[in-house]
PDB file of C-alpha atoms in Angstrom:
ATOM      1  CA  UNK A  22      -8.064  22.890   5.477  1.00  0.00           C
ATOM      2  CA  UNK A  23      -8.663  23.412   8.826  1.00  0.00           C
ATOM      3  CA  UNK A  24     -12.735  22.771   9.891  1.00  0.00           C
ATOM      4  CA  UNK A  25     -13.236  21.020   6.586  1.00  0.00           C
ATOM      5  CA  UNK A  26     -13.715  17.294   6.704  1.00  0.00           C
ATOM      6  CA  UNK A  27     -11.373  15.999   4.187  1.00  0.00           C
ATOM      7  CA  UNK A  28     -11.907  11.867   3.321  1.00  0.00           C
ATOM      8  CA  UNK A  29      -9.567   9.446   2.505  1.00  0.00           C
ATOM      9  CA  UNK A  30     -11.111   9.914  -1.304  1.00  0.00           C
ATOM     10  CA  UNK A  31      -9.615  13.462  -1.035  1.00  0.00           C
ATOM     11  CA  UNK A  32      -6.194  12.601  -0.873  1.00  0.00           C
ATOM     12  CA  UNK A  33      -5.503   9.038  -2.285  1.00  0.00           C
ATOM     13  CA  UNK A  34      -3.434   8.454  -5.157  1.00  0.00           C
ATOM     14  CA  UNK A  35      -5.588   7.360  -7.698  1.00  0.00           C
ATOM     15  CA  UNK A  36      -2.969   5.334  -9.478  1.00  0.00           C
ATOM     16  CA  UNK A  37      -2.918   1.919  -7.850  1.00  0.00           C
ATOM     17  CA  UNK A  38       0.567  -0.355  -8.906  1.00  0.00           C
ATOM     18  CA  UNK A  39      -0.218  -4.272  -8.564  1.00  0.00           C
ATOM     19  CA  UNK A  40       1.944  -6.785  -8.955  1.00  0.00           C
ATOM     20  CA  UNK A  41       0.942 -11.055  -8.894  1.00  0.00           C
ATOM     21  CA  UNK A  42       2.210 -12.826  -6.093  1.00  0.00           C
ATOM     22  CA  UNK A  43       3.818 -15.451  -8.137  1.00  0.00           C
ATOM     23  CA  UNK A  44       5.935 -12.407  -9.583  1.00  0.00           C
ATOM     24  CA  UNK A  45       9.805 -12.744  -8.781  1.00  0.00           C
ATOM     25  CA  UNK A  46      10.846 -10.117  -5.676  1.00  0.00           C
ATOM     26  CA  UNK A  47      13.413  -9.048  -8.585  1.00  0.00           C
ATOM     27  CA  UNK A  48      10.359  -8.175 -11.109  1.00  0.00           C
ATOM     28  CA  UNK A  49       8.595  -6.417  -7.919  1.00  0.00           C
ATOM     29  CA  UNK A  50      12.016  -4.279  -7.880  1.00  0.00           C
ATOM     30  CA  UNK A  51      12.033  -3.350 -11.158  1.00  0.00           C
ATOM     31  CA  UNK A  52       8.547  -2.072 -11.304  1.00  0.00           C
ATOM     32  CA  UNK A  53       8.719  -0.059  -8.634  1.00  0.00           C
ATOM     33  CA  UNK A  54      12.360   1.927  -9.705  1.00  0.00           C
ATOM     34  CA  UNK A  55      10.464   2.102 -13.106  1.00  0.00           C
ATOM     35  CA  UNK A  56       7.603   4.070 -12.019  1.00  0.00           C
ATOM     36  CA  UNK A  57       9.404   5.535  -8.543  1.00  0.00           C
ATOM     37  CA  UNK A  58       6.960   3.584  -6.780  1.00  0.00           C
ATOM     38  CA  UNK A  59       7.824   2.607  -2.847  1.00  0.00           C
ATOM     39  CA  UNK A  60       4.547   0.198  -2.610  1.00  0.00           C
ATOM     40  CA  UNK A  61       2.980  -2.622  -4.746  1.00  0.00           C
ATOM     41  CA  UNK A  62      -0.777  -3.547  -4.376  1.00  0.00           C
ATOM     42  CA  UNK A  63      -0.582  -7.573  -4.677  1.00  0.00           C
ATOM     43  CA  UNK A  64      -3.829  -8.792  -6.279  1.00  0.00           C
ATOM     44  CA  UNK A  65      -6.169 -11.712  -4.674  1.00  0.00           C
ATOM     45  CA  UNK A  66      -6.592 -14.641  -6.338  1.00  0.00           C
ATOM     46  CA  UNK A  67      -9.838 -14.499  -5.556  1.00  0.00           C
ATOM     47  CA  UNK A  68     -13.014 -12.746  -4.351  1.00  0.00           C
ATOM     48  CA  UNK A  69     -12.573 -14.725  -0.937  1.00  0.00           C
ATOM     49  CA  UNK A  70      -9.056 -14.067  -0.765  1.00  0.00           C
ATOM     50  CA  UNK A  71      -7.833 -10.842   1.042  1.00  0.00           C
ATOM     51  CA  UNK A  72      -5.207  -8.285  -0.594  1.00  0.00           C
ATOM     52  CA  UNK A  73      -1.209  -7.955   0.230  1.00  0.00           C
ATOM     53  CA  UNK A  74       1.257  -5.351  -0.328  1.00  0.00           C
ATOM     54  CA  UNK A  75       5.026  -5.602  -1.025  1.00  0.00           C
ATOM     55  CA  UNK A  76       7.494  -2.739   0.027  1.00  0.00           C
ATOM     56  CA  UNK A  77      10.381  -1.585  -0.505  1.00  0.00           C
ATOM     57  CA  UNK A  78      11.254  -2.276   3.081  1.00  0.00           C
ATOM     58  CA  UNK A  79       9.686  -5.610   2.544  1.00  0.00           C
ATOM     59  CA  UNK A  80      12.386  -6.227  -0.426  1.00  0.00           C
ATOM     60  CA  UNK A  81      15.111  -4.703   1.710  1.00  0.00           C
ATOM     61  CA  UNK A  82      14.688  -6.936   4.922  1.00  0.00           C
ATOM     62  CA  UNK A  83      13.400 -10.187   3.380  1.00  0.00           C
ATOM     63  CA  UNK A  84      15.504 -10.250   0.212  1.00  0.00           C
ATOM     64  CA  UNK A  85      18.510  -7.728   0.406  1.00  0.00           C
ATOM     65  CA  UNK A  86      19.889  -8.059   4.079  1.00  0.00           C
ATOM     66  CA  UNK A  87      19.899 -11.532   4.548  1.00  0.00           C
ATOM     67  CA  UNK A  88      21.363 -12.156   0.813  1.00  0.00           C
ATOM     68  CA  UNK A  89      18.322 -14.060  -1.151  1.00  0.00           C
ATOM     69  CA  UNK A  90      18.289 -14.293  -4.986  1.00  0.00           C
ATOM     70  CA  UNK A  91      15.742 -11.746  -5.591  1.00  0.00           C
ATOM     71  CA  UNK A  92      14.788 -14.297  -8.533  1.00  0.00           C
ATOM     72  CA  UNK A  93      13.924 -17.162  -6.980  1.00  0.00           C
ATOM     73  CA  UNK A  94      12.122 -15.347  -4.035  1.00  0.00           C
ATOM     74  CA  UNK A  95       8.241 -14.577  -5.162  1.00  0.00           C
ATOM     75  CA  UNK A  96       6.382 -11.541  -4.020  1.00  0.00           C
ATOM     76  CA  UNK A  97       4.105 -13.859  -1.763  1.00  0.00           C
ATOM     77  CA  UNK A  98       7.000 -14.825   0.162  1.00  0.00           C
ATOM     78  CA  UNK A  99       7.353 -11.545   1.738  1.00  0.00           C
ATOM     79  CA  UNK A 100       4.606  -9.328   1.112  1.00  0.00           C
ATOM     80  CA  UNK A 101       2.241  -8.035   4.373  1.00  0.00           C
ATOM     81  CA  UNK A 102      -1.373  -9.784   3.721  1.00  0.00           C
ATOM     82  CA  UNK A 103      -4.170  -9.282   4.848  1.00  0.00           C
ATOM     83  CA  UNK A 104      -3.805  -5.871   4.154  1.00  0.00           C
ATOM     84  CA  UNK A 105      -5.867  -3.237   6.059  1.00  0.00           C
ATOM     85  CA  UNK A 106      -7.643  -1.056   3.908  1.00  0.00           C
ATOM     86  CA  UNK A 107      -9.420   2.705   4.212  1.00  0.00           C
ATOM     87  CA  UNK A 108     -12.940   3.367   3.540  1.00  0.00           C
ATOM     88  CA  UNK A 109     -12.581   5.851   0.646  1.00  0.00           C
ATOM     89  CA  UNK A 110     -15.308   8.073   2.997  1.00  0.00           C
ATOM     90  CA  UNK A 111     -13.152   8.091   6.283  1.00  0.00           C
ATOM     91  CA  UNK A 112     -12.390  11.292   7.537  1.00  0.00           C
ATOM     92  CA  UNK A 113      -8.550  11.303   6.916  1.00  0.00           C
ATOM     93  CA  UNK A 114      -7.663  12.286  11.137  1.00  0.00           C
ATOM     94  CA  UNK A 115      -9.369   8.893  11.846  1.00  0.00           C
ATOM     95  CA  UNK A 116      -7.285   7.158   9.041  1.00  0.00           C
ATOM     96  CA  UNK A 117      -4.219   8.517   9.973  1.00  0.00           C
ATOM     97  CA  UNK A 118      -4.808   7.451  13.547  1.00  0.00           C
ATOM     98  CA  UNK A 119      -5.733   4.190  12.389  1.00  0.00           C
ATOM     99  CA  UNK A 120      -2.375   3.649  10.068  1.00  0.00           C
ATOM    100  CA  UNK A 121      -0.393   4.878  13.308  1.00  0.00           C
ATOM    101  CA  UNK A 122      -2.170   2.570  15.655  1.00  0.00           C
ATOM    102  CA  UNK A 123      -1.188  -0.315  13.318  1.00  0.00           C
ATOM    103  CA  UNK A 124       2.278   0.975  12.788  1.00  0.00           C
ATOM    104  CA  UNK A 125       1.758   1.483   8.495  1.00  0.00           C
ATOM    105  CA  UNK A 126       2.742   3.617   6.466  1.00  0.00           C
ATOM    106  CA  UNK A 127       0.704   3.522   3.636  1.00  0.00           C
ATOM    107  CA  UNK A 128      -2.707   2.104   3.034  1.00  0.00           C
ATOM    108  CA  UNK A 129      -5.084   1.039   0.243  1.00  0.00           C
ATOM    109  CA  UNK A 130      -8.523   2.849   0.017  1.00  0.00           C
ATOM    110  CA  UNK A 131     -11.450   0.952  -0.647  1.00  0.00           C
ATOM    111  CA  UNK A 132     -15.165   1.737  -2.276  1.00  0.00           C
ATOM    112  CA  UNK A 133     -17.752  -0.981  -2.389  1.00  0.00           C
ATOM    113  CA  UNK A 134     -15.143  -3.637  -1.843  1.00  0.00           C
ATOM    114  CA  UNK A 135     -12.962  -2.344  -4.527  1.00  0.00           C
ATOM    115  CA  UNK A 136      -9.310  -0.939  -4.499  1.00  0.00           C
ATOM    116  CA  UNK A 137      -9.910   2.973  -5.882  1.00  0.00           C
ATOM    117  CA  UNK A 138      -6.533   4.505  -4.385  1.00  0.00           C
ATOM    118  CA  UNK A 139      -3.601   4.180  -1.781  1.00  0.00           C
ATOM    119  CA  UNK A 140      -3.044   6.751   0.910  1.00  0.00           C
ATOM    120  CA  UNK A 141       0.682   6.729   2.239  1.00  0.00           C
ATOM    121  CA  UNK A 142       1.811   9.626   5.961  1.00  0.00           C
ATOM    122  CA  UNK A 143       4.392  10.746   3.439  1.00  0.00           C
ATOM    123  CA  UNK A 144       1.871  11.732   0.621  1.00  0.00           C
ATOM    124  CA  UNK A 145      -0.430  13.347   2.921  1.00  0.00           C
ATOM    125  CA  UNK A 146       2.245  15.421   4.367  1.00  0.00           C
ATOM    126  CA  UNK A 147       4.233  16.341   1.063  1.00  0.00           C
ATOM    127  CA  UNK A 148       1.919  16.752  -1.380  1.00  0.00           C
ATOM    128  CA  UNK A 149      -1.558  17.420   0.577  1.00  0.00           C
ATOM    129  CA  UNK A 150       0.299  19.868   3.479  1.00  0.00           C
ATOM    130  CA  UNK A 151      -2.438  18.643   5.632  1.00  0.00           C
ATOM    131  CA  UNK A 152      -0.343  19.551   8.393  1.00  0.00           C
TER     132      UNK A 152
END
């Protein structure tokens, strides 16, 4: 891969997992271990509102550790929003530098104000090897 400009559209997973933010940290949980999933998209309620994302870690330190009822906490609660997103054209070096600047892991990719993938460090090195 080396000399080739590769984009963020390269190497996104094209499956994106949403969840509502009204939806239960609990129901969050069990859609992620259902489809081995370690990220959530959460939708906007709107075309002026911005998108979130729920983690595991989010679910882990907001719910788990401190000993909430992962029923009665909702995804909204604890999810990171506004999210920051990749143009699905950015060359993936300046992406990855961006996610590291910002201190993410993972980050939605975005076309023409749509969600079109998610690009996570661990993806790109695992299953891209474009290291």
């Amino acid at each position: 891969m080396s000399g080739q400009i590769i984009h963020a559209r390269d190497v996104m997973q094209k499956e994106i997992l949403s969840i509502d933010g009204m939806a239960s940290a609990k129901e969050a949980a069990a859609k992620m271990r259902s489809v081995q999933a370690a990220e959530l998209l959460v939708a906007k309620r709107s075309d002026d509102d911005a998108w979130g994302i729920v983690t595991i870690m989010d679910l882990v330190k907001n719910v788990f550790v401190p000993g909430r009822d992962a029923e009665n906490v909702l995804v909204y609660e604890i999810m990171t929003k506004p999210v920051i997103t990749v143009p699905a054209q950015m060359d993936i070096r300046y992406a990855i530098r961006l996610m590291q600047r910002i201190g993410v892991r993972r980050a939605p990719v975005e076309d023409k104000g749509e969600i079109v993938g998610m690009i996570t460090l661990a993806g790109l090195v695992l299953d891209h090897a474009i290291l």
